[in-house]
Amino acid sequence: MKDIINYYYNLNVESVEDWDTIYFFKWNRDNFYFVPLKRTEKELVDLIEVSKELKLRGIECHDILLNKFGKLITNVYETSYILLKPIGDIYEEYNIKNMITFNNNLILTPNKSNLYRNSWSKLWSDKIDYFEYQVHELGKDKDIILDSFSYYIGLGENAISYVNNTNIKYHKTDQDRICLSHRRIKYPNYKLNYLNPLSFIFDLEVRDIAEYIKSAFFAKEDALNYLKEALKINHFTIYSLELLYARLLYPSYYFDIYENVMNHTEEEEKLIPIIDLASEYEVFLKEAYIEINKHAPIEGINWILNKK
């Protein structure tokens, strides 16, 4: 891969580190990441425009570099790659307050439509249908998944029902802002991932908050305190609060690892710490409901509220 990078970008890199699907190297004291493109070309066009708009507003984000042919995409062995140059301290952390400020820097406009995610229920339903088919066909030797899969499918279906009920009862208002968000937020929330344009989408601002809180919980941090902080900073509508709770219900933390296991990029044992905290997470969901309910009377789920 070193020779390919040197050829396409007119560099003289001495060594390239192979991190599974990502290639890392240093050049002139700067870090570079050669990463597979997991977005469509239409999305990429919008992402470049979003990056330009952020920089015009004085807001930093990582650079996507052109190759020597003036192309954003470099095709290698039938895979599309992007060369990413991060800026600043890649291990700088963004907390809840930073995230809420950043999310509201840009709002959705028609020229960003390819980046809009607005149908959680359908997306989750389609994913669950596919996962169930996949486990039936390919998961017969995955004992850890087979023992835990039904529980997390049930949680996912709870989240889907919750979203559907919310959409029947309430409608999105102008206060429920569609703003700059991310495909996935992790804790700790480092600049390396957070300012990567390839992770940008547009969605309700509660998306990033919920994903950060879930990730913090499984990092054994005080997730409830982060929820309290978000609720204190922002005055969310009841519609957004219910969707925040729906997203806390949805077990993306399990499904993300599950997908990596099925794609052979992670070992199945990576699920064990998640599964071991299932009962504690149920308690957290009860506490989260009580906390959110102080701000608006959101719908409760009996089996969670009855948790001792």
Coordinates of C-alpha atoms in Angstrom, one line a residue:
M1 CA 0.0 0.0 0.0
K2 CA 3.0 2.3 0.6
D3 CA 3.8 2.4 -3.1
I4 CA 0.2 3.1 -4.1
I5 CA -0.1 6.0 -1.7
N6 CA 3.3 7.4 -2.9
Y7 CA 2.2 7.1 -6.5
Y8 CA -1.3 8.6 -6.2
Y9 CA -0.4 11.5 -3.8
N10 CA 3.2 12.3 -5.0
L11 CA 4.6 11.5 -1.6
N12 CA 7.7 9.9 -0.4
V13 CA 6.4 8.0 2.6
E14 CA 8.9 5.5 4.1
S15 CA 6.4 3.3 6.0
V16 CA 2.7 2.7 6.3
E17 CA 1.0 1.0 9.2
D18 CA -1.8 -1.5 8.4
W19 CA -4.7 -1.2 10.9
D20 CA -7.0 -3.8 9.4
T21 CA -8.9 -1.8 6.8
I22 CA -7.2 1.6 7.6
Y23 CA -3.7 2.6 6.6
F24 CA -1.8 5.2 8.8
F25 CA 1.4 7.1 8.0
K26 CA 3.3 10.2 9.0
W27 CA 4.7 12.7 6.5
N28 CA 6.3 16.1 7.4
R29 CA 5.3 15.5 11.0
D30 CA 1.6 15.3 10.1
N31 CA -0.7 12.3 10.5
F32 CA -2.6 10.8 7.5
Y33 CA -5.2 8.1 7.3
F34 CA -6.0 6.2 4.1
V35 CA -9.5 4.9 4.7
P36 CA -12.1 2.9 2.8
L37 CA -15.0 5.1 1.7
K38 CA -18.2 3.9 3.2
R39 CA -20.4 6.7 1.9
T40 CA -21.9 7.1 -1.6
E41 CA -20.4 9.4 -4.1
K42 CA -23.5 11.7 -3.8
E43 CA -23.0 11.9 -0.1
L44 CA -19.3 12.6 -0.6
V45 CA -20.1 15.7 -2.7
D46 CA -22.4 17.0 0.1
L47 CA -19.8 16.2 2.8
I48 CA -17.2 18.3 0.9
E49 CA -19.7 21.2 0.8
V50 CA -20.4 20.8 4.5
S51 CA -16.7 20.9 5.3
K52 CA -16.3 24.1 3.2
E53 CA -19.2 25.7 5.0
L54 CA -17.8 24.8 8.4
K55 CA -14.4 26.3 7.6
L56 CA -16.0 29.5 6.2
R57 CA -17.6 29.8 9.7
G58 CA -14.2 29.3 11.3
I59 CA -15.0 25.8 12.5
E60 CA -12.3 23.2 12.1
C61 CA -12.7 19.7 10.6
H62 CA -10.3 17.3 9.1
D63 CA -9.2 17.7 5.4
I64 CA -10.0 15.2 2.6
L65 CA -7.2 15.5 0.1
L66 CA -7.2 15.1 -3.6
N67 CA -4.9 12.7 -5.4
K68 CA -2.6 13.8 -8.2
F69 CA -5.4 13.3 -10.7
G70 CA -7.6 15.8 -8.9
K71 CA -9.9 13.1 -7.6
L72 CA -11.2 12.6 -4.1
I73 CA -11.5 8.9 -4.5
T74 CA -8.6 6.6 -5.1
N75 CA -9.6 3.0 -6.2
V76 CA -7.3 0.2 -5.0
Y77 CA -8.1 -3.4 -5.6
E78 CA -11.8 -2.7 -6.2
T79 CA -12.1 -0.6 -3.0
S80 CA -12.6 3.1 -2.9
Y81 CA -10.2 5.0 -0.5
I82 CA -10.0 8.6 0.8
L83 CA -6.9 10.3 2.2
L84 CA -7.7 12.1 5.4
K85 CA -5.5 14.6 7.1
P86 CA -6.6 15.3 10.7
I87 CA -6.0 18.7 12.3
G88 CA -4.8 19.6 15.7
D89 CA -4.6 17.3 18.7
I90 CA -6.5 14.2 17.6
Y91 CA -7.0 13.1 21.2
E92 CA -8.7 16.3 22.3
E93 CA -12.1 15.4 23.8
Y94 CA -15.5 16.8 23.1
N95 CA -18.0 16.7 26.0
I96 CA -21.8 17.1 26.0
K97 CA -21.6 20.9 26.0
N98 CA -19.1 20.9 23.1
M99 CA -21.3 18.5 21.2
I100 CA -24.5 20.6 21.6
T101 CA -22.6 23.7 20.5
F102 CA -21.1 21.9 17.5
N103 CA -24.3 20.2 16.4
N104 CA -26.1 23.5 16.0
N105 CA -23.4 25.1 13.8
L106 CA -25.2 23.9 10.6
I107 CA -28.8 23.2 9.8
L108 CA -30.3 21.0 7.0
T109 CA -30.7 22.7 3.7
P110 CA -31.8 21.2 0.3
N111 CA -28.1 20.9 -0.9
K112 CA -27.4 18.6 2.1
S113 CA -30.3 16.2 1.5
N114 CA -28.2 13.2 0.8
L115 CA -26.9 13.4 4.4
Y116 CA -30.4 13.5 6.0
R117 CA -31.4 10.6 8.2
N118 CA -35.0 10.8 9.2
S119 CA -36.5 7.4 9.4
W120 CA -35.1 5.6 12.5
S121 CA -38.0 3.1 12.7
K122 CA -37.7 1.9 9.1
L123 CA -33.9 1.7 9.3
W124 CA -34.0 -0.2 12.5
S125 CA -36.7 -2.6 11.2
D126 CA -34.8 -3.3 8.1
K127 CA -31.6 -3.9 10.0
I128 CA -33.3 -6.3 12.5
D129 CA -34.9 -8.2 9.6
Y130 CA -31.5 -8.6 8.0
F131 CA -29.8 -9.6 11.2
E132 CA -32.4 -12.3 11.9
Y133 CA -31.9 -13.7 8.4
Q134 CA -28.1 -13.5 8.8
V135 CA -28.0 -15.3 12.1
H136 CA -30.3 -18.0 10.8
E137 CA -28.1 -18.6 7.8
L138 CA -24.6 -17.8 9.0
G139 CA -24.6 -17.8 12.8
K140 CA -24.8 -21.4 13.7
D141 CA -21.3 -21.5 15.1
K142 CA -21.6 -18.2 17.0
D143 CA -22.5 -19.4 20.4
I144 CA -22.3 -16.0 22.2
I145 CA -24.5 -14.4 19.6
L146 CA -27.0 -17.2 19.6
D147 CA -27.3 -17.0 23.4
S148 CA -27.9 -13.2 23.5
F149 CA -29.3 -12.3 20.1
S150 CA -33.0 -12.6 21.0
Y151 CA -32.7 -10.3 24.0
Y152 CA -31.2 -7.5 21.9
I153 CA -33.7 -8.0 19.1
G154 CA -36.4 -7.6 21.7
L155 CA -34.8 -4.3 22.9
G156 CA -34.6 -3.1 19.3
E157 CA -38.3 -3.9 18.7
N158 CA -39.2 -2.0 21.9
A159 CA -37.3 1.0 20.4
I160 CA -39.1 0.7 17.1
S161 CA -42.5 0.6 18.7
Y162 CA -41.5 3.6 20.9
V163 CA -40.6 5.6 17.8
N164 CA -43.7 4.6 16.0
N165 CA -45.9 5.6 19.0
T166 CA -44.1 8.9 19.3
N167 CA -44.7 9.7 15.6
I168 CA -48.4 9.0 16.1
K169 CA -48.8 11.2 19.2
Y170 CA -46.5 14.1 18.3
H171 CA -45.1 15.9 15.2
K172 CA -41.7 17.4 14.7
T173 CA -41.7 21.2 15.2
D174 CA -39.2 23.9 14.3
Q175 CA -37.8 23.5 17.8
D176 CA -36.8 19.9 17.0
R177 CA -33.8 20.9 15.0
I178 CA -32.3 18.8 12.3
C179 CA -28.7 19.6 12.7
L180 CA -25.1 18.5 12.0
S181 CA -24.7 15.0 13.6
H182 CA -22.6 11.9 13.2
R183 CA -23.2 8.3 12.1
R184 CA -21.9 7.1 15.4
I185 CA -20.5 8.8 18.6
K186 CA -18.2 7.0 21.0
Y187 CA -17.0 7.7 24.5
P188 CA -14.4 9.2 24.9
N189 CA -15.3 11.5 22.0
Y190 CA -11.9 12.3 20.4
K191 CA -11.3 14.9 17.8
L192 CA -9.9 12.2 15.5
N193 CA -13.4 10.8 15.0
Y194 CA -15.6 13.7 15.8
L195 CA -14.2 16.1 13.2
N196 CA -14.0 13.5 10.5
P197 CA -16.3 14.7 7.6
L198 CA -16.9 11.1 6.6
S199 CA -18.9 10.6 9.8
F200 CA -21.2 13.7 9.2
I201 CA -24.9 13.3 8.7
F202 CA -28.0 15.5 9.5
D203 CA -30.4 14.3 12.1
L204 CA -32.2 15.4 15.3
E205 CA -29.6 16.7 17.8
V206 CA -30.7 14.0 20.3
R207 CA -29.0 11.4 18.1
D208 CA -25.4 12.2 19.1
I209 CA -26.4 12.8 22.7
A210 CA -28.0 9.4 23.1
E211 CA -25.1 7.6 21.4
Y212 CA -22.6 9.3 23.6
I213 CA -24.5 8.5 26.7
K214 CA -24.9 4.8 25.7
S215 CA -21.2 4.5 24.9
A216 CA -20.3 6.2 28.2
F217 CA -22.4 3.7 30.1
F218 CA -20.5 0.7 28.6
A219 CA -17.2 2.5 29.3
K220 CA -18.4 2.4 33.0
E221 CA -18.7 6.2 33.2
D222 CA -21.5 8.2 34.9
A223 CA -23.9 8.0 31.9
L224 CA -26.9 9.3 34.0
N225 CA -24.9 12.5 34.9
Y226 CA -24.2 13.1 31.2
L227 CA -28.0 12.8 30.5
K228 CA -28.7 15.3 33.3
E229 CA -26.2 17.7 31.8
A230 CA -27.7 17.5 28.4
L231 CA -31.2 18.1 29.8
K232 CA -30.0 21.0 31.8
I233 CA -28.3 22.7 28.8
N234 CA -31.0 22.2 26.2
H235 CA -34.8 22.6 26.5
F236 CA -36.0 19.7 24.3
T237 CA -39.5 19.2 23.2
I238 CA -41.5 16.2 24.3
Y239 CA -41.1 14.8 20.8
S240 CA -37.3 15.0 21.0
L241 CA -37.2 13.7 24.5
E242 CA -39.2 10.6 23.5
L243 CA -36.9 10.0 20.5
L244 CA -33.9 10.5 22.8
Y245 CA -35.3 7.7 25.1
A246 CA -36.1 5.5 22.0
R247 CA -32.4 5.8 21.0
L248 CA -31.3 4.9 24.5
L249 CA -33.5 1.8 24.2
Y250 CA -32.1 0.8 20.8
P251 CA -29.0 -1.5 21.4
S252 CA -26.7 0.0 18.8
Y253 CA -23.8 -0.8 21.1
Y254 CA -24.5 -4.6 20.6
F255 CA -25.5 -4.4 16.9
D256 CA -22.3 -2.5 16.0
I257 CA -20.1 -5.2 17.4
Y258 CA -22.4 -7.9 16.0
E259 CA -21.9 -6.5 12.5
N260 CA -18.1 -6.4 12.9
V261 CA -18.2 -10.1 14.1
M262 CA -20.2 -11.1 11.1
N263 CA -17.8 -9.1 8.9
H264 CA -14.8 -10.9 10.5
T265 CA -13.3 -7.6 11.8
E266 CA -13.9 -8.3 15.5
E267 CA -14.0 -11.4 17.7
E268 CA -17.3 -12.6 19.1
E269 CA -15.9 -12.4 22.7
K270 CA -16.0 -8.6 22.3
L271 CA -19.7 -8.9 23.1
I272 CA -19.2 -10.4 26.5
P273 CA -18.7 -7.1 28.5
I274 CA -21.8 -5.7 26.8
I275 CA -23.9 -8.8 27.7
D276 CA -22.6 -8.8 31.3
L277 CA -24.0 -5.3 31.8
A278 CA -27.4 -6.0 30.4
S279 CA -29.2 -6.0 33.8
E280 CA -27.4 -2.8 34.9
Y281 CA -28.4 -1.1 31.7
E282 CA -32.0 -2.0 32.3
V283 CA -31.6 -0.1 35.7
F284 CA -30.1 2.8 33.8
L285 CA -33.0 2.9 31.4
K286 CA -35.4 3.1 34.4
E287 CA -33.3 5.9 35.9
A288 CA -33.1 7.7 32.6
Y289 CA -36.9 7.6 32.2
I290 CA -37.3 9.1 35.7
E291 CA -34.8 11.9 34.9
I292 CA -36.4 12.7 31.5
N293 CA -39.8 12.6 33.0
K294 CA -38.9 15.5 35.2
H295 CA -38.8 17.6 32.1
A296 CA -41.8 16.1 30.2
P297 CA -44.2 13.3 30.7
I298 CA -42.7 10.8 28.2
E299 CA -44.2 7.3 27.7
G300 CA -42.9 4.6 30.1
I301 CA -42.2 0.9 29.4
N302 CA -43.7 -1.3 32.1
W303 CA -41.1 -4.1 32.2
I304 CA -38.4 -1.4 32.6
L305 CA -40.3 0.6 35.2
N306 CA -40.9 -2.6 37.2
K307 CA -37.2 -3.3 37.3
K308 CA -36.0 -3.6 40.9

